[in-house]
Short mmCIF file of N, CA and C in Angstrom, two decimals:
data_model
loop_
_atom_site.label_atom_id
_atom_site.label_comp_id
_atom_site.label_asym_id
_atom_site.label_seq_id
_atom_site.Cartn_x
_atom_site.Cartn_y
_atom_site.Cartn_z
N UNK A 164 1.84 6.93 25.00
CA UNK A 164 1.55 7.37 26.36
C UNK A 164 0.18 8.05 26.40
N UNK A 165 -0.45 7.95 27.54
CA UNK A 165 -1.76 8.56 27.69
C UNK A 165 -1.62 10.00 28.14
N UNK A 166 -2.36 10.85 27.52
CA UNK A 166 -2.40 12.25 27.94
C UNK A 166 -3.56 12.41 28.91
N UNK A 167 -3.33 13.09 30.00
CA UNK A 167 -4.38 13.33 30.97
C UNK A 167 -5.32 14.39 30.42
N UNK A 168 -6.59 14.05 30.32
CA UNK A 168 -7.58 14.99 29.80
C UNK A 168 -8.61 15.25 30.88
N UNK A 169 -9.15 16.43 30.91
CA UNK A 169 -10.15 16.79 31.89
C UNK A 169 -11.51 16.25 31.46
N UNK A 170 -12.13 15.53 32.37
CA UNK A 170 -13.45 14.96 32.11
C UNK A 170 -14.40 15.54 33.15
N UNK A 171 -15.21 16.50 32.75
CA UNK A 171 -16.19 17.10 33.66
C UNK A 171 -17.48 17.35 32.92
N UNK A 172 -18.49 17.62 33.67
CA UNK A 172 -19.78 17.99 33.11
C UNK A 172 -19.82 19.50 32.92
N UNK A 173 -20.82 19.99 32.18
CA UNK A 173 -20.95 21.44 32.04
C UNK A 173 -21.09 22.17 33.38
N UNK A 174 -21.62 21.48 34.40
CA UNK A 174 -21.78 22.10 35.71
C UNK A 174 -20.46 22.22 36.45
N UNK A 175 -19.44 21.51 35.97
CA UNK A 175 -18.14 21.50 36.63
C UNK A 175 -18.05 20.46 37.73
N UNK A 176 -19.16 19.79 38.03
CA UNK A 176 -19.16 18.74 39.05
C UNK A 176 -18.92 17.40 38.39
N UNK A 177 -18.12 16.56 39.02
CA UNK A 177 -17.79 15.29 38.40
C UNK A 177 -18.62 14.13 38.91
N UNK A 178 -18.96 14.04 40.15
CA UNK A 178 -19.69 12.88 40.67
C UNK A 178 -18.74 11.73 40.93
N UNK A 179 -19.30 10.58 41.28
CA UNK A 179 -18.48 9.39 41.56
C UNK A 179 -17.91 8.83 40.26
N UNK A 180 -16.74 8.22 40.35
CA UNK A 180 -16.14 7.63 39.16
C UNK A 180 -15.13 6.55 39.50
N UNK A 181 -14.83 5.71 38.51
CA UNK A 181 -13.81 4.69 38.68
C UNK A 181 -13.26 4.26 37.31
N UNK A 182 -12.03 3.77 37.31
CA UNK A 182 -11.37 3.30 36.10
C UNK A 182 -11.62 1.81 35.91
N UNK A 183 -11.57 1.36 34.65
CA UNK A 183 -11.65 -0.07 34.39
C UNK A 183 -10.32 -0.71 34.78
N UNK A 184 -10.26 -2.04 34.74
CA UNK A 184 -9.06 -2.76 35.19
C UNK A 184 -7.82 -2.49 34.34
N UNK A 185 -8.02 -2.11 33.08
CA UNK A 185 -6.88 -1.85 32.18
C UNK A 185 -6.49 -0.37 32.15
N UNK A 186 -7.29 0.48 32.78
CA UNK A 186 -7.01 1.91 32.78
C UNK A 186 -7.31 2.57 31.45
N UNK A 187 -8.17 1.96 30.64
CA UNK A 187 -8.50 2.50 29.32
C UNK A 187 -9.80 3.29 29.30
N UNK A 188 -10.67 3.03 30.29
CA UNK A 188 -11.97 3.69 30.35
C UNK A 188 -12.23 4.17 31.76
N UNK A 189 -13.11 5.18 31.86
CA UNK A 189 -13.48 5.75 33.14
C UNK A 189 -15.00 5.83 33.19
N UNK A 190 -15.61 5.27 34.23
CA UNK A 190 -17.07 5.33 34.42
C UNK A 190 -17.38 6.42 35.42
N UNK A 191 -18.45 7.18 35.16
CA UNK A 191 -18.80 8.33 35.98
C UNK A 191 -20.30 8.39 36.19
N UNK A 192 -20.72 8.68 37.44
CA UNK A 192 -22.12 8.98 37.72
C UNK A 192 -22.25 10.49 37.69
N UNK A 193 -23.10 11.01 36.84
CA UNK A 193 -23.22 12.46 36.66
C UNK A 193 -24.27 13.04 37.61
N UNK A 194 -24.22 14.35 37.79
CA UNK A 194 -25.17 15.01 38.69
C UNK A 194 -26.60 15.01 38.14
N UNK A 195 -26.77 14.74 36.83
CA UNK A 195 -28.12 14.64 36.26
C UNK A 195 -28.56 13.18 36.10
N UNK A 196 -27.96 12.30 36.92
CA UNK A 196 -28.38 10.91 37.06
C UNK A 196 -28.16 10.04 35.81
N UNK A 197 -26.98 10.15 35.24
CA UNK A 197 -26.60 9.29 34.12
C UNK A 197 -25.31 8.57 34.48
N UNK A 198 -25.10 7.42 33.86
CA UNK A 198 -23.81 6.74 33.89
C UNK A 198 -23.14 7.06 32.56
N UNK A 199 -21.95 7.62 32.61
CA UNK A 199 -21.20 7.89 31.38
C UNK A 199 -19.88 7.13 31.44
N UNK A 200 -19.51 6.53 30.34
CA UNK A 200 -18.23 5.83 30.24
C UNK A 200 -17.39 6.59 29.24
N UNK A 201 -16.18 6.94 29.67
CA UNK A 201 -15.27 7.75 28.86
C UNK A 201 -14.10 6.92 28.36
N UNK A 202 -13.69 7.16 27.13
CA UNK A 202 -12.45 6.60 26.59
C UNK A 202 -11.32 7.50 27.07
N UNK A 203 -10.40 6.97 27.84
CA UNK A 203 -9.34 7.77 28.44
C UNK A 203 -8.41 8.37 27.39
N UNK A 204 -8.09 7.62 26.37
CA UNK A 204 -7.15 8.11 25.36
C UNK A 204 -7.70 9.30 24.57
N UNK A 205 -8.99 9.22 24.19
CA UNK A 205 -9.56 10.29 23.38
C UNK A 205 -10.27 11.36 24.21
N UNK A 206 -10.66 11.00 25.44
CA UNK A 206 -11.40 11.94 26.29
C UNK A 206 -12.86 12.08 25.89
N UNK A 207 -13.34 11.20 25.01
CA UNK A 207 -14.73 11.29 24.57
C UNK A 207 -15.59 10.22 25.26
N UNK A 208 -16.88 10.53 25.35
CA UNK A 208 -17.83 9.59 25.95
C UNK A 208 -18.06 8.43 24.98
N UNK A 209 -17.89 7.20 25.47
CA UNK A 209 -18.05 6.04 24.59
C UNK A 209 -19.35 5.28 24.86
N UNK A 210 -20.00 5.55 25.99
CA UNK A 210 -21.23 4.85 26.34
C UNK A 210 -21.97 5.67 27.38
N UNK A 211 -23.30 5.56 27.38
CA UNK A 211 -24.09 6.33 28.32
C UNK A 211 -25.37 5.58 28.66
N UNK A 212 -25.78 5.66 29.93
CA UNK A 212 -27.00 5.01 30.38
C UNK A 212 -27.77 5.95 31.30
N UNK A 213 -29.07 6.06 31.06
CA UNK A 213 -29.97 6.81 31.92
C UNK A 213 -31.07 5.86 32.37
N UNK A 214 -31.23 5.65 33.68
CA UNK A 214 -32.26 4.72 34.15
C UNK A 214 -33.66 5.23 33.82
N UNK A 215 -34.50 4.32 33.31
CA UNK A 215 -35.87 4.68 32.93
C UNK A 215 -36.83 3.59 33.38
N UNK A 216 -38.11 3.91 33.35
CA UNK A 216 -39.14 2.93 33.69
C UNK A 216 -38.99 2.40 35.10
N UNK A 217 -39.10 1.09 35.26
CA UNK A 217 -39.04 0.49 36.60
C UNK A 217 -37.65 0.61 37.23
N UNK A 218 -36.63 0.94 36.45
CA UNK A 218 -35.29 1.11 36.99
C UNK A 218 -34.95 2.58 37.28
N UNK A 219 -35.90 3.48 37.05
CA UNK A 219 -35.65 4.90 37.28
C UNK A 219 -35.45 5.16 38.77
N UNK A 220 -34.26 5.57 39.13
CA UNK A 220 -33.91 5.86 40.51
C UNK A 220 -32.57 6.59 40.50
N UNK A 221 -32.28 7.30 41.58
CA UNK A 221 -30.99 7.98 41.70
C UNK A 221 -29.85 6.96 41.68
N UNK A 222 -28.84 7.21 40.85
CA UNK A 222 -27.65 6.35 40.80
C UNK A 222 -26.73 6.75 41.94
N UNK A 223 -26.31 5.78 42.76
CA UNK A 223 -25.62 6.10 44.01
C UNK A 223 -24.23 5.51 44.17
N UNK A 224 -23.91 4.46 43.43
CA UNK A 224 -22.62 3.78 43.61
C UNK A 224 -22.21 3.09 42.32
N UNK A 225 -20.91 2.88 42.14
CA UNK A 225 -20.47 2.13 40.97
C UNK A 225 -19.14 1.44 41.23
N UNK A 226 -18.92 0.37 40.47
CA UNK A 226 -17.67 -0.39 40.51
C UNK A 226 -17.50 -1.04 39.16
N UNK A 227 -16.26 -1.14 38.70
CA UNK A 227 -15.99 -1.76 37.41
C UNK A 227 -15.36 -3.11 37.66
N UNK A 228 -15.85 -4.14 36.98
CA UNK A 228 -15.30 -5.47 37.17
C UNK A 228 -15.64 -6.40 36.04
N UNK A 229 -15.32 -7.65 36.23
CA UNK A 229 -15.60 -8.68 35.24
C UNK A 229 -16.69 -9.56 35.79
N UNK A 230 -17.70 -9.78 34.99
CA UNK A 230 -18.81 -10.60 35.43
C UNK A 230 -19.24 -11.57 34.37
N UNK A 231 -19.94 -12.60 34.81
CA UNK A 231 -20.55 -13.57 33.91
C UNK A 231 -22.05 -13.43 34.06
N UNK A 232 -22.66 -12.57 33.24
CA UNK A 232 -24.10 -12.30 33.39
C UNK A 232 -24.94 -13.55 33.23
N UNK A 233 -26.07 -13.56 33.92
CA UNK A 233 -27.03 -14.65 33.82
C UNK A 233 -27.73 -14.55 32.48
N UNK A 234 -27.87 -15.66 31.79
CA UNK A 234 -28.55 -15.64 30.50
C UNK A 234 -30.06 -15.67 30.70
N UNK A 235 -30.79 -15.24 29.69
CA UNK A 235 -32.25 -15.22 29.76
C UNK A 235 -32.78 -16.64 29.71
N UNK A 236 -33.95 -16.85 30.25
CA UNK A 236 -34.57 -18.16 30.22
C UNK A 236 -34.95 -18.61 31.62
N UNK A 237 -35.52 -19.81 31.71
CA UNK A 237 -35.98 -20.28 33.00
C UNK A 237 -34.85 -20.81 33.86
N UNK A 238 -33.83 -21.37 33.25
CA UNK A 238 -32.69 -21.86 34.02
C UNK A 238 -31.62 -20.79 34.02
N UNK A 239 -31.08 -20.53 35.20
CA UNK A 239 -30.05 -19.50 35.31
C UNK A 239 -28.69 -20.13 35.00
N UNK A 240 -28.16 -19.80 33.84
CA UNK A 240 -26.86 -20.31 33.43
C UNK A 240 -25.91 -19.14 33.31
N UNK A 241 -24.70 -19.38 33.64
CA UNK A 241 -23.69 -18.34 33.49
C UNK A 241 -23.07 -18.43 32.10
N UNK A 242 -22.81 -17.27 31.54
CA UNK A 242 -22.14 -17.22 30.25
C UNK A 242 -20.73 -17.77 30.40
N UNK A 243 -20.26 -18.50 29.41
CA UNK A 243 -18.90 -19.05 29.48
C UNK A 243 -17.86 -17.96 29.33
N UNK A 244 -18.21 -16.90 28.61
CA UNK A 244 -17.26 -15.81 28.39
C UNK A 244 -17.57 -14.65 29.33
N UNK A 245 -16.63 -14.32 30.20
CA UNK A 245 -16.81 -13.20 31.11
C UNK A 245 -16.70 -11.90 30.32
N UNK A 246 -17.38 -10.88 30.79
CA UNK A 246 -17.36 -9.58 30.13
C UNK A 246 -17.14 -8.50 31.17
N UNK A 247 -16.55 -7.39 30.75
CA UNK A 247 -16.37 -6.26 31.67
C UNK A 247 -17.68 -5.53 31.79
N UNK A 248 -18.07 -5.27 33.03
CA UNK A 248 -19.33 -4.58 33.30
C UNK A 248 -19.09 -3.50 34.36
N UNK A 249 -19.97 -2.51 34.35
CA UNK A 249 -19.99 -1.52 35.41
C UNK A 249 -21.20 -1.85 36.27
N UNK A 250 -20.95 -2.16 37.55
CA UNK A 250 -22.05 -2.38 38.49
C UNK A 250 -22.48 -1.01 39.01
N UNK A 251 -23.78 -0.74 38.96
CA UNK A 251 -24.32 0.55 39.38
C UNK A 251 -25.40 0.31 40.43
N UNK A 252 -25.26 0.97 41.59
CA UNK A 252 -26.25 0.87 42.64
C UNK A 252 -27.21 2.05 42.59
N UNK A 253 -28.41 1.85 43.12
CA UNK A 253 -29.42 2.91 43.11
C UNK A 253 -29.93 3.20 44.53
N UNK A 254 -30.64 4.30 44.65
CA UNK A 254 -31.20 4.72 45.93
C UNK A 254 -32.31 3.80 46.41
N UNK A 255 -32.92 3.04 45.52
CA UNK A 255 -34.00 2.14 45.94
C UNK A 255 -33.56 0.68 46.03
N UNK A 256 -32.25 0.44 46.00
CA UNK A 256 -31.73 -0.90 46.27
C UNK A 256 -31.39 -1.75 45.07
N UNK A 257 -31.57 -1.24 43.87
CA UNK A 257 -31.21 -2.02 42.68
C UNK A 257 -29.71 -2.02 42.47
N UNK A 258 -29.20 -3.11 41.88
CA UNK A 258 -27.84 -3.15 41.36
C UNK A 258 -27.97 -3.58 39.91
N UNK A 259 -27.44 -2.76 39.00
CA UNK A 259 -27.49 -3.02 37.56
C UNK A 259 -26.10 -3.37 37.07
N UNK A 260 -26.01 -4.32 36.16
CA UNK A 260 -24.73 -4.60 35.51
C UNK A 260 -24.82 -4.05 34.09
N UNK A 261 -24.04 -2.99 33.81
CA UNK A 261 -24.05 -2.29 32.53
C UNK A 261 -22.87 -2.75 31.69
N UNK A 262 -23.16 -3.28 30.50
CA UNK A 262 -22.13 -3.67 29.55
C UNK A 262 -21.88 -2.46 28.64
N UNK A 263 -20.79 -1.74 28.90
CA UNK A 263 -20.50 -0.51 28.15
C UNK A 263 -20.17 -0.79 26.69
N UNK A 264 -19.58 -1.94 26.41
CA UNK A 264 -19.23 -2.28 25.03
C UNK A 264 -20.49 -2.48 24.18
N UNK A 265 -21.54 -3.01 24.79
CA UNK A 265 -22.78 -3.28 24.05
C UNK A 265 -23.89 -2.27 24.35
N UNK A 266 -23.63 -1.33 25.25
CA UNK A 266 -24.63 -0.33 25.64
C UNK A 266 -25.94 -0.96 26.09
N UNK A 267 -25.84 -1.91 27.05
CA UNK A 267 -27.05 -2.55 27.54
C UNK A 267 -26.90 -3.01 28.98
N UNK A 268 -28.04 -3.06 29.66
CA UNK A 268 -28.07 -3.62 31.00
C UNK A 268 -28.06 -5.14 30.84
N UNK A 269 -27.07 -5.80 31.44
CA UNK A 269 -26.95 -7.26 31.31
C UNK A 269 -27.76 -7.99 32.38
N UNK A 270 -27.89 -7.39 33.56
CA UNK A 270 -28.63 -8.05 34.65
C UNK A 270 -29.00 -7.01 35.70
N UNK A 271 -30.02 -7.31 36.48
CA UNK A 271 -30.39 -6.47 37.61
C UNK A 271 -30.61 -7.37 38.83
N UNK A 272 -30.34 -6.82 40.00
CA UNK A 272 -30.50 -7.53 41.26
C UNK A 272 -31.11 -6.59 42.28
N UNK A 273 -31.83 -7.13 43.26
CA UNK A 273 -32.38 -6.32 44.35
C UNK A 273 -33.48 -5.40 43.88
N UNK A 274 -33.76 -4.39 44.72
CA UNK A 274 -34.77 -3.41 44.40
C UNK A 274 -36.17 -3.86 44.77
N UNK A 275 -37.15 -3.18 44.23
CA UNK A 275 -38.56 -3.44 44.54
C UNK A 275 -38.92 -4.91 44.35
N UNK A 276 -39.64 -5.45 45.33
CA UNK A 276 -40.06 -6.86 45.25
C UNK A 276 -39.03 -7.84 45.78
N UNK A 277 -37.92 -7.35 46.31
CA UNK A 277 -36.89 -8.22 46.88
C UNK A 277 -36.61 -7.79 48.31
N UNK A 278 -35.73 -8.52 48.97
CA UNK A 278 -35.34 -8.16 50.34
C UNK A 278 -34.37 -6.98 50.36
N UNK A 279 -33.74 -6.67 49.23
CA UNK A 279 -32.77 -5.57 49.16
C UNK A 279 -33.44 -4.33 48.58
N UNK A 280 -33.92 -3.45 49.45
CA UNK A 280 -34.55 -2.21 48.98
C UNK A 280 -33.89 -0.98 49.56
N UNK A 281 -32.85 -1.15 50.36
CA UNK A 281 -32.15 -0.01 50.95
C UNK A 281 -31.18 0.58 49.93
N UNK A 282 -30.89 1.84 50.09
CA UNK A 282 -29.95 2.57 49.23
C UNK A 282 -28.62 1.81 49.13
N UNK A 283 -28.09 1.69 47.93
CA UNK A 283 -26.78 1.07 47.73
C UNK A 283 -25.73 2.18 47.81
N UNK A 284 -24.85 2.09 48.80
CA UNK A 284 -23.85 3.13 49.00
C UNK A 284 -22.48 2.79 48.43
N UNK A 285 -22.21 1.52 48.24
CA UNK A 285 -20.89 1.12 47.74
C UNK A 285 -20.99 -0.26 47.10
N UNK A 286 -20.12 -0.52 46.14
CA UNK A 286 -20.07 -1.80 45.45
C UNK A 286 -18.62 -2.20 45.23
N UNK A 287 -18.34 -3.50 45.15
CA UNK A 287 -17.01 -3.96 44.76
C UNK A 287 -17.12 -5.36 44.18
N UNK A 288 -16.16 -5.71 43.35
CA UNK A 288 -16.08 -7.05 42.79
C UNK A 288 -15.03 -7.82 43.55
N UNK A 289 -15.25 -9.11 43.76
CA UNK A 289 -14.27 -9.94 44.48
C UNK A 289 -13.77 -11.04 43.57
#
């Protein structure tokens, strides 16, 4: 059985958060602009992302789902194997797909140079 553990920042503020589909991990947007992924069973942080460079912007929304990231190259092909990702929205219109298992951004959409530059307030997978 899972023991409920308190997951908070030193400030005591939690920010936005959501559970993965299996209820094993919890993704959180922190007040110091980080995405943290927590292992529910141990209560420890298992992955962390801080936007930098051209992706540096306030993190505003998140949703956990299964995605087939676009592979690198000139032709956009979908990966045959779907992976669990955390979609993260930003204040400048970016949407990032964060692969917590690999600690990497798998894809980005919108933001500067696109038609989507407005703040992302909510995300969901269908």
